[in-house]
JSON list of C-alpha atoms in Angstrom, two decimals:
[
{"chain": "A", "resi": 1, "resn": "UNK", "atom": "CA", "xyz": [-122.63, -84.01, 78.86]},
{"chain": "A", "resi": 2, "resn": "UNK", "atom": "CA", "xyz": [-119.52, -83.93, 76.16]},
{"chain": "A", "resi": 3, "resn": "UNK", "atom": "CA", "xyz": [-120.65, -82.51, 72.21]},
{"chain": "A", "resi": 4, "resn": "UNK", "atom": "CA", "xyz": [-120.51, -79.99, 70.02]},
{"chain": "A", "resi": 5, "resn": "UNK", "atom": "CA", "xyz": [-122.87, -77.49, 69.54]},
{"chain": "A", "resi": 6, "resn": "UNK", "atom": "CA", "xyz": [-123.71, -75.24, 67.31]},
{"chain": "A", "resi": 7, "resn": "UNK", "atom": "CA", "xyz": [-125.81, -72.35, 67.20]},
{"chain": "A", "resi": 8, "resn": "UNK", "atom": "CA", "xyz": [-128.69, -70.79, 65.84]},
{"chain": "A", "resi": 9, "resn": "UNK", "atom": "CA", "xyz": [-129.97, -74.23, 63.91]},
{"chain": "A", "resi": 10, "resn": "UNK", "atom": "CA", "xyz": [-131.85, -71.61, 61.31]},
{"chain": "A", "resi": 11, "resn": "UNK", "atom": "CA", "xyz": [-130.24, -68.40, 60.54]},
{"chain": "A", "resi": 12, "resn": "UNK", "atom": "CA", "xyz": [-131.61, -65.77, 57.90]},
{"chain": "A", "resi": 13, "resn": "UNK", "atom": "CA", "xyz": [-129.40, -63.09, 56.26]},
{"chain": "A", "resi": 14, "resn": "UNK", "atom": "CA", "xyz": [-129.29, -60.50, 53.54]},
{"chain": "A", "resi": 15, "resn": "UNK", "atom": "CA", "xyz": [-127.37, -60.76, 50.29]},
{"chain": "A", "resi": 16, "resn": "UNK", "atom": "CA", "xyz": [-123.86, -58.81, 51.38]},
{"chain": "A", "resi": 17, "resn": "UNK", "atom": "CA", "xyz": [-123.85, -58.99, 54.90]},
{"chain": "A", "resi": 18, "resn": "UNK", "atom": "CA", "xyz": [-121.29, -61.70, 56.39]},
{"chain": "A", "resi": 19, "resn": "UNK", "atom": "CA", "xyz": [-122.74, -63.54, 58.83]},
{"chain": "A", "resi": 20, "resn": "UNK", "atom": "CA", "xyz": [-120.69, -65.86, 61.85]},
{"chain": "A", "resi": 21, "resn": "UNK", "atom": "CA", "xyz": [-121.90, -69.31, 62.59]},
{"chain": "A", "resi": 22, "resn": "UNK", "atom": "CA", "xyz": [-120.47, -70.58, 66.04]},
{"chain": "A", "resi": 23, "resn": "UNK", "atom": "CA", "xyz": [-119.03, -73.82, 66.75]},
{"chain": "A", "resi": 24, "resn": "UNK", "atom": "CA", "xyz": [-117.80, -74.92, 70.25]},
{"chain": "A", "resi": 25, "resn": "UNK", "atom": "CA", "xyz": [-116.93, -78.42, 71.62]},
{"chain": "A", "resi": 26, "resn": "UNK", "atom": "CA", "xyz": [-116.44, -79.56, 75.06]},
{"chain": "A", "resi": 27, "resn": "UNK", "atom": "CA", "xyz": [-114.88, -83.06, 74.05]},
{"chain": "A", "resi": 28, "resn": "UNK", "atom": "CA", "xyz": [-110.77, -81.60, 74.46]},
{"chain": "A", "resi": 29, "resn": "UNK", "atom": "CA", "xyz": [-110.91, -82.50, 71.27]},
{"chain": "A", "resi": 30, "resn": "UNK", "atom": "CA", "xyz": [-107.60, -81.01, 69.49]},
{"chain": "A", "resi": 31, "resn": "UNK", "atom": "CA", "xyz": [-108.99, -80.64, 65.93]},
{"chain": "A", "resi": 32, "resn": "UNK", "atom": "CA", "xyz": [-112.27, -79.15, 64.50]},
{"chain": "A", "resi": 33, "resn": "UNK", "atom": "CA", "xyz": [-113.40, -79.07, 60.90]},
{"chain": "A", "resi": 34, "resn": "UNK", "atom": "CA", "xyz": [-115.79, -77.12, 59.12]},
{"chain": "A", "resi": 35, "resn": "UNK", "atom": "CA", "xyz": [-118.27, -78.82, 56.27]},
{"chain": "A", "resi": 36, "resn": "UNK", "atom": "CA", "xyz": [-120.69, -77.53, 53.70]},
{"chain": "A", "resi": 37, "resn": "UNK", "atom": "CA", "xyz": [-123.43, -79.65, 52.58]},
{"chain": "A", "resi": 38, "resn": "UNK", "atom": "CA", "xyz": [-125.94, -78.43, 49.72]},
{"chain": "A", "resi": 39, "resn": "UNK", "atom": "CA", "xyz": [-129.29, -80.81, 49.05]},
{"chain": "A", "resi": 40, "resn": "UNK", "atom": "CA", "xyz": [-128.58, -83.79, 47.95]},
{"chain": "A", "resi": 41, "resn": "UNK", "atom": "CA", "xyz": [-124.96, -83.30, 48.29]},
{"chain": "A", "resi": 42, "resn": "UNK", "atom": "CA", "xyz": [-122.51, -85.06, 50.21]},
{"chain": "A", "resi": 43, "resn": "UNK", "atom": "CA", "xyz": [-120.42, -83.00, 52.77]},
{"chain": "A", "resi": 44, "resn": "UNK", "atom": "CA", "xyz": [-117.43, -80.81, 51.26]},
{"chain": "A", "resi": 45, "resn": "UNK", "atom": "CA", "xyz": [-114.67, -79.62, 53.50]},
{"chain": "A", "resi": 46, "resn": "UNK", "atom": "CA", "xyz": [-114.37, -75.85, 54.08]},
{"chain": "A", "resi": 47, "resn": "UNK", "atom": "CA", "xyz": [-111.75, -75.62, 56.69]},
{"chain": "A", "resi": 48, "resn": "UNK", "atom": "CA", "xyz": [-109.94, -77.46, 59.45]},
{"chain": "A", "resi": 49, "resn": "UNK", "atom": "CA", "xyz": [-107.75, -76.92, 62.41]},
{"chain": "A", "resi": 50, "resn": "UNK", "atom": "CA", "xyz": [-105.42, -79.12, 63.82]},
{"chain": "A", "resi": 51, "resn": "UNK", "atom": "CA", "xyz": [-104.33, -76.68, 67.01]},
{"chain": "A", "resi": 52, "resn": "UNK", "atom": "CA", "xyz": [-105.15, -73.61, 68.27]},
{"chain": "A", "resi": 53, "resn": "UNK", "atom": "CA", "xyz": [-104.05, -70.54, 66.17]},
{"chain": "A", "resi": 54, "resn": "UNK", "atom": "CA", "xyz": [-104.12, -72.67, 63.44]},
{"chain": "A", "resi": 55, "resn": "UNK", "atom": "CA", "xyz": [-105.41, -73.71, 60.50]},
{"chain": "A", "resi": 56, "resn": "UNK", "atom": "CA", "xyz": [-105.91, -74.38, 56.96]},
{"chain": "A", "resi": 57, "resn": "UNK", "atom": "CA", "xyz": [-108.32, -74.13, 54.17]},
{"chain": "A", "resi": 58, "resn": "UNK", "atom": "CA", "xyz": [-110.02, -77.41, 53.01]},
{"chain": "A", "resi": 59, "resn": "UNK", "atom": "CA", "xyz": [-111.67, -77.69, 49.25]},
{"chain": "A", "resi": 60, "resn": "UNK", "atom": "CA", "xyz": [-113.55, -74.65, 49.07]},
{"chain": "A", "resi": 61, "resn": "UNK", "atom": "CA", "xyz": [-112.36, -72.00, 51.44]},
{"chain": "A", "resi": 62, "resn": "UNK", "atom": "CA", "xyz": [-112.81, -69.02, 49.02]},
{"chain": "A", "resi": 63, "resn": "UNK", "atom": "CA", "xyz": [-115.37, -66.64, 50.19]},
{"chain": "A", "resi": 64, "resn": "UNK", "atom": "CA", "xyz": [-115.49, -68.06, 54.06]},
{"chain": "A", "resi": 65, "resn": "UNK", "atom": "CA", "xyz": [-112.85, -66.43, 56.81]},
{"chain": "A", "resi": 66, "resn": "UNK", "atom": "CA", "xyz": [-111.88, -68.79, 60.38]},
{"chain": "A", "resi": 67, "resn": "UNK", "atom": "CA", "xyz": [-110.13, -68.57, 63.64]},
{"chain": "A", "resi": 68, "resn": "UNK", "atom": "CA", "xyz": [-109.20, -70.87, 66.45]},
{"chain": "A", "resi": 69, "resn": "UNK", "atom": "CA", "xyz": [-108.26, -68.34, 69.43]},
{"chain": "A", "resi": 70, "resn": "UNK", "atom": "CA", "xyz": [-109.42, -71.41, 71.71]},
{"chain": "A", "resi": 71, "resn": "UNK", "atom": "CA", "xyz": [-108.88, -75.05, 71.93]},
{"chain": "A", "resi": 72, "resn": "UNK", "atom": "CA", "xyz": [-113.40, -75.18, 72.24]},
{"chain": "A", "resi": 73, "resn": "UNK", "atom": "CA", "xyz": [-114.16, -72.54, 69.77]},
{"chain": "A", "resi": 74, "resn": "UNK", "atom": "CA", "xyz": [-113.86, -72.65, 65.67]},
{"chain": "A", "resi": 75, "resn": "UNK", "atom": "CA", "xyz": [-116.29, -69.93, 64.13]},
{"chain": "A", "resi": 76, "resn": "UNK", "atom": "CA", "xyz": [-116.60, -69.44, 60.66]},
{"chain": "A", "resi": 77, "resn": "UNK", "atom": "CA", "xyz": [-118.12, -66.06, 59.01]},
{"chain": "A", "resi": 78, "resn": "UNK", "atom": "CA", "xyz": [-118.93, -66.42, 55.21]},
{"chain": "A", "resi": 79, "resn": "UNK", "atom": "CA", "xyz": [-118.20, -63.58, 53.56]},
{"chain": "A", "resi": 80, "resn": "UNK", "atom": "CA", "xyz": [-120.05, -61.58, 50.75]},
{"chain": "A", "resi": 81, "resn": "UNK", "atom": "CA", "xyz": [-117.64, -62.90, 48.70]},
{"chain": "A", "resi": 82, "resn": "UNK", "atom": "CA", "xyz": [-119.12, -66.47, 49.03]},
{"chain": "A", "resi": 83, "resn": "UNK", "atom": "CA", "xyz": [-121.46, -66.43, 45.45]},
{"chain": "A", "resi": 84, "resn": "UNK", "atom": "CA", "xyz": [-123.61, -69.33, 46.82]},
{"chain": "A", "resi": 85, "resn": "UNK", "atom": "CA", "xyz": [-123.97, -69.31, 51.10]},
{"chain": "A", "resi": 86, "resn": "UNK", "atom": "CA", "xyz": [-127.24, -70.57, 51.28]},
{"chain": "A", "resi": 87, "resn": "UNK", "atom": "CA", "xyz": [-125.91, -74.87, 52.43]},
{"chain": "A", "resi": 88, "resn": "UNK", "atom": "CA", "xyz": [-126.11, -76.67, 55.76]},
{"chain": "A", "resi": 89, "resn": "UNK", "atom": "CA", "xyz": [-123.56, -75.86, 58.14]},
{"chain": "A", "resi": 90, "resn": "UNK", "atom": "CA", "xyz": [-121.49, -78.77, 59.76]},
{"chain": "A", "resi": 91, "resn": "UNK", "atom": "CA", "xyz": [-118.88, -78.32, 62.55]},
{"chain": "A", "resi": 92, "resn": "UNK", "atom": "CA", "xyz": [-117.15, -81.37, 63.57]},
{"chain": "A", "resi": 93, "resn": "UNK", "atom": "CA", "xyz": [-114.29, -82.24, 65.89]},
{"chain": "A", "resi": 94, "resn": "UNK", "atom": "CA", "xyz": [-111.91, -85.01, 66.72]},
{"chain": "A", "resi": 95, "resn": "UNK", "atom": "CA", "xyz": [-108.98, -86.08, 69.24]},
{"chain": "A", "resi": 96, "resn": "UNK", "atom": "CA", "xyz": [-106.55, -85.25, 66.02]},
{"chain": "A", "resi": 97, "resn": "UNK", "atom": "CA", "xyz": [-106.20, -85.57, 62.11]},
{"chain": "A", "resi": 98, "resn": "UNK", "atom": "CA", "xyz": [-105.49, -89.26, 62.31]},
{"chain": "A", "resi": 99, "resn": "UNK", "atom": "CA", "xyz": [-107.56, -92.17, 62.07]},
{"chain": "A", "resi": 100, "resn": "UNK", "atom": "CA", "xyz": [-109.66, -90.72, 65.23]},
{"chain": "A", "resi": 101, "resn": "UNK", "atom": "CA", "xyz": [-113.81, -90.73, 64.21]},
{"chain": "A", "resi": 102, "resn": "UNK", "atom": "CA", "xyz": [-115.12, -87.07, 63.67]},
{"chain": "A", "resi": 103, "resn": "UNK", "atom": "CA", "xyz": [-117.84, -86.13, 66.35]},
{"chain": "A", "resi": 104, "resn": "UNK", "atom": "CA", "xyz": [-120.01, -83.81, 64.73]},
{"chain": "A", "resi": 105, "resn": "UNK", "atom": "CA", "xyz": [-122.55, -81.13, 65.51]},
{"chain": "A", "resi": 106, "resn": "UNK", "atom": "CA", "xyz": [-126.07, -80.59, 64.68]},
{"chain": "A", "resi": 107, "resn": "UNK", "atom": "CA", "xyz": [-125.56, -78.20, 61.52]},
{"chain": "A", "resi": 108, "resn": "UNK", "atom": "CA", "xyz": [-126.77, -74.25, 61.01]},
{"chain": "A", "resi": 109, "resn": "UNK", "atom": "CA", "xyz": [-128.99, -74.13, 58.14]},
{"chain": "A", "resi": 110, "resn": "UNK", "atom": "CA", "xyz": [-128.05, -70.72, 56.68]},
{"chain": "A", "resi": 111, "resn": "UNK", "atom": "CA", "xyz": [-130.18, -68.94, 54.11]},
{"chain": "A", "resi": 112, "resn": "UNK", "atom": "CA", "xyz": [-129.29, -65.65, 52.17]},
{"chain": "A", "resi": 113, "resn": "UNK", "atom": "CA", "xyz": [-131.60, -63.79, 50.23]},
{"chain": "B", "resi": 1, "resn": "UNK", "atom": "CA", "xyz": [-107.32, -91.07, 49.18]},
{"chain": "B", "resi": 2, "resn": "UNK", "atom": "CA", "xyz": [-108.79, -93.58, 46.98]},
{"chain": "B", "resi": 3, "resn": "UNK", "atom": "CA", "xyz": [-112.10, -92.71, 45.53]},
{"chain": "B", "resi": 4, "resn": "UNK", "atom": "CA", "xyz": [-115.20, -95.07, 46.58]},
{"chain": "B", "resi": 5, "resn": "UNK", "atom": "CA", "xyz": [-118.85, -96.04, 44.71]},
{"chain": "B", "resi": 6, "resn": "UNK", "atom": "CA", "xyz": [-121.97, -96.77, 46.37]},
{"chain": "B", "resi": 7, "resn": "UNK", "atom": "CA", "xyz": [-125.51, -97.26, 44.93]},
{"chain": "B", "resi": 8, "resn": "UNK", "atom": "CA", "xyz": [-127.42, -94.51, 45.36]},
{"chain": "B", "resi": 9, "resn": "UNK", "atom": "CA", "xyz": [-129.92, -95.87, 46.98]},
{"chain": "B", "resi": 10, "resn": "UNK", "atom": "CA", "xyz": [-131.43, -99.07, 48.74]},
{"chain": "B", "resi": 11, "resn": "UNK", "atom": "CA", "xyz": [-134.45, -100.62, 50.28]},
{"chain": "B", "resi": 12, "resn": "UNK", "atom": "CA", "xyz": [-134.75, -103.39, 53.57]},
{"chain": "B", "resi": 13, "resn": "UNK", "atom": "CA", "xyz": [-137.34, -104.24, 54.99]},
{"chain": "B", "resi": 14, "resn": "UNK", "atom": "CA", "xyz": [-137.81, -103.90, 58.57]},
{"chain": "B", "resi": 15, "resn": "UNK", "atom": "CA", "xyz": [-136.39, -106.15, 61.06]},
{"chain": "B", "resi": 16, "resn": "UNK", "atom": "CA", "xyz": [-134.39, -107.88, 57.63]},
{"chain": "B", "resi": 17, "resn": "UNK", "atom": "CA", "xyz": [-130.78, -107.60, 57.27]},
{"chain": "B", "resi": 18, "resn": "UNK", "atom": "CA", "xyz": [-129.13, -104.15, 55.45]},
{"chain": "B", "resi": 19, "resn": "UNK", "atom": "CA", "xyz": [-126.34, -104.96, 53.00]},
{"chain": "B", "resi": 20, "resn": "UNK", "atom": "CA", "xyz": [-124.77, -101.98, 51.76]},
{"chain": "B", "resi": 21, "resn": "UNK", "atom": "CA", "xyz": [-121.75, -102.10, 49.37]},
{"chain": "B", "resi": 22, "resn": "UNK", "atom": "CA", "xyz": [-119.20, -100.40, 48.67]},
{"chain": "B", "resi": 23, "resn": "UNK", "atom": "CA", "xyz": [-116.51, -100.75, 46.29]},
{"chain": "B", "resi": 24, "resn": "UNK", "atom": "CA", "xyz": [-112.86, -98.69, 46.55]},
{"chain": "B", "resi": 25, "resn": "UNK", "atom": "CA", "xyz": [-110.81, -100.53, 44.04]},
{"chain": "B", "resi": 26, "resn": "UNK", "atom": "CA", "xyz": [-108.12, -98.00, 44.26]},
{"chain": "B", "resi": 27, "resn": "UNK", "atom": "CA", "xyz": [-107.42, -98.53, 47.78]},
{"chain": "B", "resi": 28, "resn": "UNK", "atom": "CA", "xyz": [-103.98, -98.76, 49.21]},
{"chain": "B", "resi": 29, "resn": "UNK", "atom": "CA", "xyz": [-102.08, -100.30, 52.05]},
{"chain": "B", "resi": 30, "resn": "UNK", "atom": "CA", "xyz": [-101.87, -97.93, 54.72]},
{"chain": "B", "resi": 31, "resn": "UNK", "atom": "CA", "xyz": [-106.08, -96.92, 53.90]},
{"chain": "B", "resi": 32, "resn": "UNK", "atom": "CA", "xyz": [-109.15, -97.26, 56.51]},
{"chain": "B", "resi": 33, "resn": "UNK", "atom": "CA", "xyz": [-112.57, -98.43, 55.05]},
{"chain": "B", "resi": 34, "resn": "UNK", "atom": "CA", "xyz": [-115.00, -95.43, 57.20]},
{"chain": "B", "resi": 35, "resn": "UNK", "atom": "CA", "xyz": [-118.58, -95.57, 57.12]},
{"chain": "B", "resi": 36, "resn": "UNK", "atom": "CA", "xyz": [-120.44, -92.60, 58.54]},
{"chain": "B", "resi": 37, "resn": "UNK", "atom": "CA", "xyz": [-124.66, -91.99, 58.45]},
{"chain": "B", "resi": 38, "resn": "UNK", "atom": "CA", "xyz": [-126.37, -88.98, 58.22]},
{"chain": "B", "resi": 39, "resn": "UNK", "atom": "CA", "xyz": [-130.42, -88.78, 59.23]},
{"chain": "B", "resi": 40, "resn": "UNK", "atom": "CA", "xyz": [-132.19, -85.92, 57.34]},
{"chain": "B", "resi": 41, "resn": "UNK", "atom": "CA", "xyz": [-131.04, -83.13, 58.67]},
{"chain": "B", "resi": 42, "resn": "UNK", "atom": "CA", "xyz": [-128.68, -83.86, 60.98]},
{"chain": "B", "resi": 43, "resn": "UNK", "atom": "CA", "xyz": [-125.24, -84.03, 61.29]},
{"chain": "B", "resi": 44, "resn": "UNK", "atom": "CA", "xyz": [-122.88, -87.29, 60.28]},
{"chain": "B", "resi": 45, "resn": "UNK", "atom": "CA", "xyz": [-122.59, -90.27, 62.76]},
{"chain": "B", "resi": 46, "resn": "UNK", "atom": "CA", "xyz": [-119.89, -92.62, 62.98]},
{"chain": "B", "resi": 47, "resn": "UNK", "atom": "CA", "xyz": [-120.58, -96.04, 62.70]},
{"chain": "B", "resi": 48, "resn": "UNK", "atom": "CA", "xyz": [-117.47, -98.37, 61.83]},
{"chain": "B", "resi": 49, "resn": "UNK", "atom": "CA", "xyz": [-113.73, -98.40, 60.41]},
{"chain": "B", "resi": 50, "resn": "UNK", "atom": "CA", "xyz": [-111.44, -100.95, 59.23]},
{"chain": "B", "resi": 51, "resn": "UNK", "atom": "CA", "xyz": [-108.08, -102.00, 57.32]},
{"chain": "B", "resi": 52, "resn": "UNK", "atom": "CA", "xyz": [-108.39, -105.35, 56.62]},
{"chain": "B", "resi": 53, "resn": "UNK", "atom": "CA", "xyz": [-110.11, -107.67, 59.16]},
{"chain": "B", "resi": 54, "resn": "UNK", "atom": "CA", "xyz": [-113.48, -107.38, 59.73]},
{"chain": "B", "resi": 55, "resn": "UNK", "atom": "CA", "xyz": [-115.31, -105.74, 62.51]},
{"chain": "B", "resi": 56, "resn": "UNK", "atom": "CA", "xyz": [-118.33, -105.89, 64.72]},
{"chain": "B", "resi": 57, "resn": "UNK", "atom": "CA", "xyz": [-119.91, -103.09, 66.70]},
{"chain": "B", "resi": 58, "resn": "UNK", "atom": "CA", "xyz": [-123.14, -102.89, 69.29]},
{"chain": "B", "resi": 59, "resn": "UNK", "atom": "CA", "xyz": [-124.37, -100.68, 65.34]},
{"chain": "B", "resi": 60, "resn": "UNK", "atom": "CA", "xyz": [-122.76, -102.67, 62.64]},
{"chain": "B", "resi": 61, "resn": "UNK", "atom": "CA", "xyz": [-120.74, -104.85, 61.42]},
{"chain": "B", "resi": 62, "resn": "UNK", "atom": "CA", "xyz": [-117.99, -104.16, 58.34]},
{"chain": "B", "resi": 63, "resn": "UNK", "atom": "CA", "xyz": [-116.89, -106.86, 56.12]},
{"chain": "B", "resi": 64, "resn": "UNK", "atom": "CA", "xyz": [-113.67, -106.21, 54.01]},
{"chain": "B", "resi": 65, "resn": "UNK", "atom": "CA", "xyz": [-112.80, -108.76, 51.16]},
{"chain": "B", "resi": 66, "resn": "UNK", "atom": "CA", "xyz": [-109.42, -109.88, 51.27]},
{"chain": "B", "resi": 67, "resn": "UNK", "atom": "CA", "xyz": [-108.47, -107.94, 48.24]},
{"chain": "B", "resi": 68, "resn": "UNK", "atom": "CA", "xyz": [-109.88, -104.74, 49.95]},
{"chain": "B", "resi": 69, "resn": "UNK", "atom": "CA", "xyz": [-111.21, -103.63, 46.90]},
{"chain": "B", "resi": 70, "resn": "UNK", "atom": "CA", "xyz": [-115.06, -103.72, 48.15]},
{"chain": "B", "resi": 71, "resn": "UNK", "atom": "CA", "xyz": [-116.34, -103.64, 51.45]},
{"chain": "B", "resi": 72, "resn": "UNK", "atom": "CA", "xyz": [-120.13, -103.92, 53.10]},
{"chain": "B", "resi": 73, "resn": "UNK", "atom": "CA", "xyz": [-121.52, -102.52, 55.98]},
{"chain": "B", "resi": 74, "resn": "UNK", "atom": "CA", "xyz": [-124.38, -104.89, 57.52]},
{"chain": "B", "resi": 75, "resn": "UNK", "atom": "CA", "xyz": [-127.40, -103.28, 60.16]},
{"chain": "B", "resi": 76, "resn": "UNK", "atom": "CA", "xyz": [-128.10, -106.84, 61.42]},
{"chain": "B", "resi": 77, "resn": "UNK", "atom": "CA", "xyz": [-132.07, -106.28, 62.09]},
{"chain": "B", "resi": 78, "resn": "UNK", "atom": "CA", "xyz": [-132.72, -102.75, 59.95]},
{"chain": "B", "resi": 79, "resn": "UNK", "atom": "CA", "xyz": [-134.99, -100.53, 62.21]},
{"chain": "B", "resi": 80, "resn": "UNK", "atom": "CA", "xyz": [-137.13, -97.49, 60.37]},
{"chain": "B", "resi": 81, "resn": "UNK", "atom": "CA", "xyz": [-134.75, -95.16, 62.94]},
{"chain": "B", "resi": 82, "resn": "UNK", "atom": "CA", "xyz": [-131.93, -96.76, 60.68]},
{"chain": "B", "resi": 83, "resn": "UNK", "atom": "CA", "xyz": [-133.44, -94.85, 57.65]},
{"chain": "B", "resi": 84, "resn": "UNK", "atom": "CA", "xyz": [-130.16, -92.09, 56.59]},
{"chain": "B", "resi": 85, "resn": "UNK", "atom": "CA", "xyz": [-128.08, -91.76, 54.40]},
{"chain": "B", "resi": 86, "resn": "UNK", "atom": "CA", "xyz": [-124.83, -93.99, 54.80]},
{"chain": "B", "resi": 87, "resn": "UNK", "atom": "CA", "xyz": [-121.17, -92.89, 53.60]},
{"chain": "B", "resi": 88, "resn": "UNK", "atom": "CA", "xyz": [-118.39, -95.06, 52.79]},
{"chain": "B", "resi": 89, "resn": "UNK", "atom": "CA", "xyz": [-114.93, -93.18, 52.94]},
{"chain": "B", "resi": 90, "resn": "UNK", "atom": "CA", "xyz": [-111.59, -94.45, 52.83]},
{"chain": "B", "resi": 91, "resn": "UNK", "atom": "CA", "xyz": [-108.81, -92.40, 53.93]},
{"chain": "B", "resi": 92, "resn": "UNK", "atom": "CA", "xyz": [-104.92, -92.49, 55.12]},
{"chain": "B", "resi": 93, "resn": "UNK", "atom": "CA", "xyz": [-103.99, -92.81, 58.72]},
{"chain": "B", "resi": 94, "resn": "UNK", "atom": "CA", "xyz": [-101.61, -90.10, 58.51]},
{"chain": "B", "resi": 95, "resn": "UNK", "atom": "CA", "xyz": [-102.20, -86.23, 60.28]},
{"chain": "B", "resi": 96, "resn": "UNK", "atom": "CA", "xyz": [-104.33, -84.47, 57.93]},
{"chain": "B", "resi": 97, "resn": "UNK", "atom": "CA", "xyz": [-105.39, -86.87, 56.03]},
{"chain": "B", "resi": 98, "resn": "UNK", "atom": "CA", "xyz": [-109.56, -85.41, 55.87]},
{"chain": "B", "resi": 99, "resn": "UNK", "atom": "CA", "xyz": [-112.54, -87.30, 55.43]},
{"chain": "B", "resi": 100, "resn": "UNK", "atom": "CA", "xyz": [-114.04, -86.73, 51.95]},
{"chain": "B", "resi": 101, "resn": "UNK", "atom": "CA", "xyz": [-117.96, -87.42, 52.09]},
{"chain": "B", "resi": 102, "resn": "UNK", "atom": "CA", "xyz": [-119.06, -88.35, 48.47]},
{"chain": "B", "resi": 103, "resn": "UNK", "atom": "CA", "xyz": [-122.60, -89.26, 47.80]},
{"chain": "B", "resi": 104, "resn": "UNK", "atom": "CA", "xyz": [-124.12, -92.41, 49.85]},
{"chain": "B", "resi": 105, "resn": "UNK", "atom": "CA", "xyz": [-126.51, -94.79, 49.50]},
{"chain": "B", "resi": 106, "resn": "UNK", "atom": "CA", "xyz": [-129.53, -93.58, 51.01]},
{"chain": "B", "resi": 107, "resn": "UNK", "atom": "CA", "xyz": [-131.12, -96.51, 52.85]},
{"chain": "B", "resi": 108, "resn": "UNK", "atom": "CA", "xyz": [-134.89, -96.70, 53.45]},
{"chain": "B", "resi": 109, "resn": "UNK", "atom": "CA", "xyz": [-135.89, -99.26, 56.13]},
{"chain": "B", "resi": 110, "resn": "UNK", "atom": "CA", "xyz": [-140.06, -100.15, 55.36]},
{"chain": "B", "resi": 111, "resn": "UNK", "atom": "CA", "xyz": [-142.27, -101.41, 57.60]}
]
């Protein structure tokens, strides 16, 4: 069963501590993306990777950190740098940065107090 | 990419046709019309692209004027499962070219 999944769905964290939300796909897909949705919102781009060991930053990479060490896996940690983390989480993948449609994940809801 | 407007949001009754516009006056040649739906709280789903003629899926079906300055996505019978948030994106065919999500219409199918 191809997707992308992402893990925990809720996640609680203290103000300063960075925290890692996982992303992994099983599709071969070649690029993955990372989004940031706040309520209400539409979805803003945080990061995106077209390959493995790389990538670039999207709209509003400051205070988030990424890494593509394999073709499945994109994590992203947000930082204690990020002023605002508390959003909803998207990972998404596709076959490449083209016209292919993004598959994407369930979401992390991540809330820092 | 050019930028695109959509009402923010929209009733349908169920089992009636959806209609929702979308207008990206800015668009330009080498641009795909994307719509995308999001149900609370989950993540996006695709549901249709297109340049220029219009297209039919087993979800939707996407009707581009022949200016391709407005576009509308049409649910054929609206189901209260079709009740999301819908997102109309246009955006270049060339490598790393990203989606950008603005606001939607949120659709809310009654019974």
């Amino acid at each position: 069963d191809g997707g992308i999944t992402q893990s925990p769905k809720y996640l609680f964290r203290k103000e300063g501590q960075n925290v890692t939300l996982s992303c992994e796909q099983n599709l071969n897909h070649d690029a993955m993306y990372w989004y940031r949705q706040d309520p209400g919102q539409g979805l803003r781009l945080i990061y995106y990777s077209q390959i493995v060991n790389d990538f670039q930053k999207g709209d509003i990479a400051e205070g988030y950190s990424v890494s593509r060490e394999k073709k499945e896996s994109f994590p992203l940690t947000v930082t204690s740098a990020q002023k605002n983390p508390t959003a909803f989480y998207l990972c998404a993948s596709s076959l490449g940065t083209g016209r292919e449609e993004l598959y994407f994940g369930p979401g992390t809801r991540l809330t820092v107090t | 990419d050019a930028k695109t407007t959509q009402p923010p949001s929209m009733d349908c009754a169920e089992g009636r046709a959806a209609n929702l516009p979308c207008n990206h006056s800015t668009i330009s040649g080498n641009e795909y019309v994307y719509w995308y739906r999001q149900i609370h709280s989950q993540g996006p789903q695709y549901i249709i692209h297109g340049l220029k003629n219009n297209e039919t899926n087993e979800m939707a079906s996407l009707i581009i004027t022949e200016d391709r300055k407005s576009s509308t996505l049409i649910l054929p019978h609206a189901t209260l499962r079709d009740t999301a948030v819908y997102y109309c994106i246009v955006r270049g065919d060339n490598a790393g070219n990203m989606l950008t999500f603005g606001g939607g219409t949120r659709l809310m199918v009654k019974p």
